Coordinates of C-alpha atoms in Angstrom, one line a residue:
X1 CA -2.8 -3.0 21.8
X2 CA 0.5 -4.8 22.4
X3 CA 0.1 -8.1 21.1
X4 CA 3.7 -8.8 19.1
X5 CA 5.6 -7.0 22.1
X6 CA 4.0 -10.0 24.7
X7 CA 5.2 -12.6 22.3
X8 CA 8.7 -14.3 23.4
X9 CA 11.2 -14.7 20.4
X10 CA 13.4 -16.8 22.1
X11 CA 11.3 -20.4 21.6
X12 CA 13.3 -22.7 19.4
X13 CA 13.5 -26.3 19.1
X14 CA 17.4 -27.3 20.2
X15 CA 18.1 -30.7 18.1
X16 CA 17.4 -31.6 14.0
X17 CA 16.2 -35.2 15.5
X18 CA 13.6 -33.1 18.2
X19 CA 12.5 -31.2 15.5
X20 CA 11.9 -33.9 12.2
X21 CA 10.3 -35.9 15.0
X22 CA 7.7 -33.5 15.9
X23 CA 7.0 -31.9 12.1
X24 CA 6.7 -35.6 11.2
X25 CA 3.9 -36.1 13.8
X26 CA 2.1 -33.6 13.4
X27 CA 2.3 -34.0 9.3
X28 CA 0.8 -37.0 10.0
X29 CA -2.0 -36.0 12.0
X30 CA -3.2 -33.6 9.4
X31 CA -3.6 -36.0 6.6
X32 CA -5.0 -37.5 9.0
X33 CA -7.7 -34.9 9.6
X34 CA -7.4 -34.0 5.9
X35 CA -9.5 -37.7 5.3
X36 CA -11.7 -36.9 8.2
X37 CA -12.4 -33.7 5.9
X38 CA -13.6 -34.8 3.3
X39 CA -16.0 -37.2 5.2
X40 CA -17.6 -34.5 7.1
X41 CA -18.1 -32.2 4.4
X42 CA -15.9 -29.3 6.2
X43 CA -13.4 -27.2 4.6
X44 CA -10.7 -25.3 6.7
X45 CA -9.1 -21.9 5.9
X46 CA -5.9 -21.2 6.7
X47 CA -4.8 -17.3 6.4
X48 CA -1.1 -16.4 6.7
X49 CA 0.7 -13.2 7.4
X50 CA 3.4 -11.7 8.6
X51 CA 6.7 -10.0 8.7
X52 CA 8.6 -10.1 5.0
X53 CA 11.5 -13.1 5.6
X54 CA 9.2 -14.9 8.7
X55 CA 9.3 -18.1 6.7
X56 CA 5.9 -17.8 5.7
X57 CA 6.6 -20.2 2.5
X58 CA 8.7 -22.5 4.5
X59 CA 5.8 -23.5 7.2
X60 CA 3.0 -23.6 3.8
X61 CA 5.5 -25.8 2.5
X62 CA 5.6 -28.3 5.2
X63 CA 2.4 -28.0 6.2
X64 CA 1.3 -29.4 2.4
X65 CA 4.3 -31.8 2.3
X66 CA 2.4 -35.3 3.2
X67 CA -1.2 -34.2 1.9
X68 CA -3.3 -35.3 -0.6
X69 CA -2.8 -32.9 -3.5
X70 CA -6.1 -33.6 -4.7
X71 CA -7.7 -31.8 -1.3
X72 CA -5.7 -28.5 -0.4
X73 CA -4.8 -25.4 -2.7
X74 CA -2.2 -22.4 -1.7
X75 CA -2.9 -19.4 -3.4
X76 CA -0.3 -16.9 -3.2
X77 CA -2.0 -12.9 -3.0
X78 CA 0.0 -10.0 -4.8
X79 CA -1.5 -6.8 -5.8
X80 CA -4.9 -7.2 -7.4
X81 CA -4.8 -6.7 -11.4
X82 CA -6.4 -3.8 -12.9
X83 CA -9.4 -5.4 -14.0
X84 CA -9.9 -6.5 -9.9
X85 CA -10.0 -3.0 -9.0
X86 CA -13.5 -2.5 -10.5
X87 CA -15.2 -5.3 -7.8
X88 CA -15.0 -4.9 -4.1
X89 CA -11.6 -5.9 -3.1
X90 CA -13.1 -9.4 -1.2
X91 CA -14.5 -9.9 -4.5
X92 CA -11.6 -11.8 -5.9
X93 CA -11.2 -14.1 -2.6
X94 CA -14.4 -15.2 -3.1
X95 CA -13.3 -17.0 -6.2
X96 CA -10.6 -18.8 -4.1
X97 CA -13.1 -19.9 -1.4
X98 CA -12.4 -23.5 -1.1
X99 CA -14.6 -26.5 -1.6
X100 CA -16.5 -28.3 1.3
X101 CA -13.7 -31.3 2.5
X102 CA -11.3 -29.2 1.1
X103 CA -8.0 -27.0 2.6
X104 CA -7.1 -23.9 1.1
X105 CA -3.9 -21.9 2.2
X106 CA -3.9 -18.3 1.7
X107 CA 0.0 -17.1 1.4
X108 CA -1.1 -13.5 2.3
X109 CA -5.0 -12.8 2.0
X110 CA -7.6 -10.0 2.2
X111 CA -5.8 -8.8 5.5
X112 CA -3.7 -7.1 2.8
X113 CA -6.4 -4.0 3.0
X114 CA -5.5 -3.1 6.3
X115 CA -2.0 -3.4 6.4
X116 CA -0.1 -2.5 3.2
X117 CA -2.9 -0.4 1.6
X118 CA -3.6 1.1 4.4
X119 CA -0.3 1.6 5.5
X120 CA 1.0 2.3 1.4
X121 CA -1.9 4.8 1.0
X122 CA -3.5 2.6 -1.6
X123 CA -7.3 2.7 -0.2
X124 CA -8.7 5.7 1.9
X125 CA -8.9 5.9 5.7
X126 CA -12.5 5.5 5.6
X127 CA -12.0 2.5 3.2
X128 CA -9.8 0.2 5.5
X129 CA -11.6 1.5 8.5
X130 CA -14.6 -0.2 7.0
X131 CA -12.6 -3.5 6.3
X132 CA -12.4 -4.8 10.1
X133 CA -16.2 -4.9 10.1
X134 CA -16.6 -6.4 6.5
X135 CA -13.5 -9.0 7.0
X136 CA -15.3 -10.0 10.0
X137 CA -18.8 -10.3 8.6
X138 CA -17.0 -12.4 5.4
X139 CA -15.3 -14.5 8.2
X140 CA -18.7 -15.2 10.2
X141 CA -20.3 -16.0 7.2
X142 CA -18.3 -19.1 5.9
X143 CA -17.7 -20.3 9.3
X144 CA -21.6 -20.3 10.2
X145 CA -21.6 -23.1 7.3
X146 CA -18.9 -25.5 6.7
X147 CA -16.1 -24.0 6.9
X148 CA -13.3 -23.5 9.8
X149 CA -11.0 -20.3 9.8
X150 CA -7.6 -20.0 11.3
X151 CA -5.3 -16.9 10.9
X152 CA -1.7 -16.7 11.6
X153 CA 0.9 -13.8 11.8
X154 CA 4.8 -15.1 11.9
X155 CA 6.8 -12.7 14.1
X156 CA 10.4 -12.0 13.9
X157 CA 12.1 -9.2 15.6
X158 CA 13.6 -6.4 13.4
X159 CA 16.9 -7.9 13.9
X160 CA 16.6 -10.9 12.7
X161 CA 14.7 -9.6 9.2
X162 CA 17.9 -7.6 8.6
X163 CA 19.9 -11.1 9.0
X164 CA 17.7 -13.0 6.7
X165 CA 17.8 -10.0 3.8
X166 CA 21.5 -9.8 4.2
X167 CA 21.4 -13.8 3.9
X168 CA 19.2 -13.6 0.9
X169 CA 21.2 -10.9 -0.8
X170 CA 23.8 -13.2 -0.7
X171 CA 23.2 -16.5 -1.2
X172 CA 22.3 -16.3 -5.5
X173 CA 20.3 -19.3 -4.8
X174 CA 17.8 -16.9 -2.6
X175 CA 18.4 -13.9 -4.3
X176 CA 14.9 -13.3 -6.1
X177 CA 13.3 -13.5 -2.6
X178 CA 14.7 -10.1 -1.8
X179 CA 13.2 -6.9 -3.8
X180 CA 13.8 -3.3 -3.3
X181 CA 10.2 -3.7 -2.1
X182 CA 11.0 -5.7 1.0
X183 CA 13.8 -3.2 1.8
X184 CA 11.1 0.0 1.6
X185 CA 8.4 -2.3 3.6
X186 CA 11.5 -2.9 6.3
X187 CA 11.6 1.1 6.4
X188 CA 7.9 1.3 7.2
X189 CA 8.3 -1.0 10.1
X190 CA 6.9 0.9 12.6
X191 CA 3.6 2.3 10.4
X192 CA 3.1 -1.8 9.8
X193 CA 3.5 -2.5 13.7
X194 CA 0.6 -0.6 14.2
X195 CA -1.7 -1.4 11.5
X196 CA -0.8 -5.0 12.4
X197 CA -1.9 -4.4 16.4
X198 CA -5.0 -2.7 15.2
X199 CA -5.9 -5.9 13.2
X200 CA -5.7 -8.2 15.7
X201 CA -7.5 -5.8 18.2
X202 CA -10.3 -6.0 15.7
X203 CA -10.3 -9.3 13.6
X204 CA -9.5 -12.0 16.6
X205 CA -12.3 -13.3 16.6
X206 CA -13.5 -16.8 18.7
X207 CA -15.0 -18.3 15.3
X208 CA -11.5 -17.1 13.4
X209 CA -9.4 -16.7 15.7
X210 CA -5.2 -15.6 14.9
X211 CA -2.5 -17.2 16.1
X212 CA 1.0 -15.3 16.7
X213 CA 3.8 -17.3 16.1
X214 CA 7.4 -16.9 17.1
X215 CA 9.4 -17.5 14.3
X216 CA 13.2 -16.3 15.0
X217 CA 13.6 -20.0 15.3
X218 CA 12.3 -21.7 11.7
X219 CA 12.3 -25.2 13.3
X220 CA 9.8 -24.0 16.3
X221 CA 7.6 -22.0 13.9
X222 CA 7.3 -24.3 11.4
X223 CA 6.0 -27.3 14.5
X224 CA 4.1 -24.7 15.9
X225 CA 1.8 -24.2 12.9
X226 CA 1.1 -27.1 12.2
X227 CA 0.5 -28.2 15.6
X228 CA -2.2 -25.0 15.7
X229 CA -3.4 -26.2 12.3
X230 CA -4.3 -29.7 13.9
X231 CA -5.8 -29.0 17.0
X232 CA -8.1 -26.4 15.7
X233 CA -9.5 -28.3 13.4
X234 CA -9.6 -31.2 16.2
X235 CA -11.3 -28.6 18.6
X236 CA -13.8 -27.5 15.8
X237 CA -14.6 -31.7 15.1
X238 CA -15.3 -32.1 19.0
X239 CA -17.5 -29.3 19.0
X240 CA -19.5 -30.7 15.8
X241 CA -19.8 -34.0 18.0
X242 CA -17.2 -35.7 15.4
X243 CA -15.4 -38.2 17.0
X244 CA -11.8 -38.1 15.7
X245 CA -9.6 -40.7 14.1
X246 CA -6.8 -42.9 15.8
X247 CA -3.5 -41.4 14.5
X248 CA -1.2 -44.0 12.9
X249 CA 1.8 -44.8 15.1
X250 CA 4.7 -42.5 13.9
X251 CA 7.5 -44.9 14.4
X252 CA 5.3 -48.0 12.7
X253 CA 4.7 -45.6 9.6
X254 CA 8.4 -44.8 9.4
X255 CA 9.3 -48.2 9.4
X256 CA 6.6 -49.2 6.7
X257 CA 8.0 -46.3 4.5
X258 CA 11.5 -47.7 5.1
X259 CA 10.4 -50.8 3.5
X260 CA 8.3 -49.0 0.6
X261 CA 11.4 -47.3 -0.3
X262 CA 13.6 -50.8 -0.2
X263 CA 11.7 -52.8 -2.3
X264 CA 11.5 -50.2 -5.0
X265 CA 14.6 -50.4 -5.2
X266 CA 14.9 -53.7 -5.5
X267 CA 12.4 -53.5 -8.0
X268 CA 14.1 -51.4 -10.3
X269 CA 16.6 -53.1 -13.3
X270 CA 19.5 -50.0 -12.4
X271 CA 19.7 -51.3 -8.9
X272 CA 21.0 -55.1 -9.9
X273 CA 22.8 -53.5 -12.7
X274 CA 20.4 -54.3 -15.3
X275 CA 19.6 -50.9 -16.9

């Protein structure tokens, strides 16, 4: 088990122009695939975890940016509510389960049971040693139908969470992103590194699989997501025998939306000095 220690933190992208040209490709070609979706019938599953301060929300909200709102959900998972407790805990992700041609994004998941309760003490050792086998079973079961499951872990080094607490602390815009929590999580670093290598050891599997992302660099993880997001669902179309759609050219597309954005301007009675 040394699957976060193999993974190299230095990867960044080294230009703003690299980087918008890239996250705007590969935007693209998920809509794309988002249409393509719907068509076939398929829904995709996308499970994130990670370190706290591994821009998690930042890569969700990128990811969503260009999509149709009408076909993707992002459910954020805190603690279950009381009344949750009396159901088995994958009880309440079944409710979330999305719709066939749709995309659901899980902003932490039912990974939660073993990492922080198990690692928190909330469920017994023989209660999240059960949970690899039952995740997996869950897992097998919705991807056996129409559904496509992809799981990733953001990775920062220990370092670089300090720096983005400090920067949160400070910054009042940011503040309400950092609890007390986070800081007593930060101290349990090393119980969460090994719960974490555990879980991949026993949940990564072919039909939903996890991808570890290096994310010291927010531009590279952010591309890198997105980029896994598309070619697995790509990968899982090929294998389905569904041939897959020709992606709009990105500079013709920026150039249409150059236009769009003139003529409502010119459209509208403030810009001639009307209103």
């Amino acid at each position: 088990m040394d699957f976060l220690n193999r993974v190299d933190l230095t990867k960044t992208i080294k230009s703003r122009k690299e980087y918008e040209k890239e996250l705007k490709k590969y935007q693209l070609r998920l809509l794309s695939l988002q249409h393509l979706l719907i068509e076939e019938n398929t829904a995709v599953i996308f499970v994130f975890e990670g370190w706290d301060a591994a821009g998690k929300g930042g890569a969700i909200r990128r990811a969503v940016a260009n999509l149709d709102p009408r076909g993707v959900r992002v459910t954020a998972i805190a603690a279950p509510a009381p009344h949750e407790k009396r159901y088995h805990y994958l009880q309440r992700f079944w409710r979330k389960i999305p719709q066939f041609g749709q995309i659901a994004i899980f902003d932490r998941s039912w990974y939660g049971r073993v990492l922080v309760e198990r690692v928190e003490g909330f469920a017994e050792k023989k209660e999240w040693k059960r949970a690899y086998s039952e995740i997996n079973s869950f897992e097998k079961l919705l991807t056996n139908d129409h559904y496509i499951i992809e799981k990733f872990w953001l990775h920062i080094s220990k370092d670089e969470q300090y720096k983005r607490f400090k920067e949160r602390e400070n910054n009042p815009m940011k503040r309400w992103k950092i609890t007390d929590e986070d800081w007593r999580n930060r101290a349990k670093w090393d119980k969460y590194l090994t719960a974490a290598e555990e879980m991949f050891e026993k949940t990564d599997q072919p039909y939903a699989p996890w991808h570890i992302i290096s994310a010291n660099s927010k531009w590279y993880a952010r591309v890198a997501v997105i980029r896994h997001m598309v070619r697995s669902i790509e990968n899982d179309l090929k294998k389905r025998g569904v041939e897959l759609p020709q992606y709009p050219d990105l500079q013709r597309t920026e150039e249409a939306g150059k236009q769009d954005h003139q003529r409502e301007f010119s459209q509208d009675p403030a810009y001639h000095g009307k209103a």
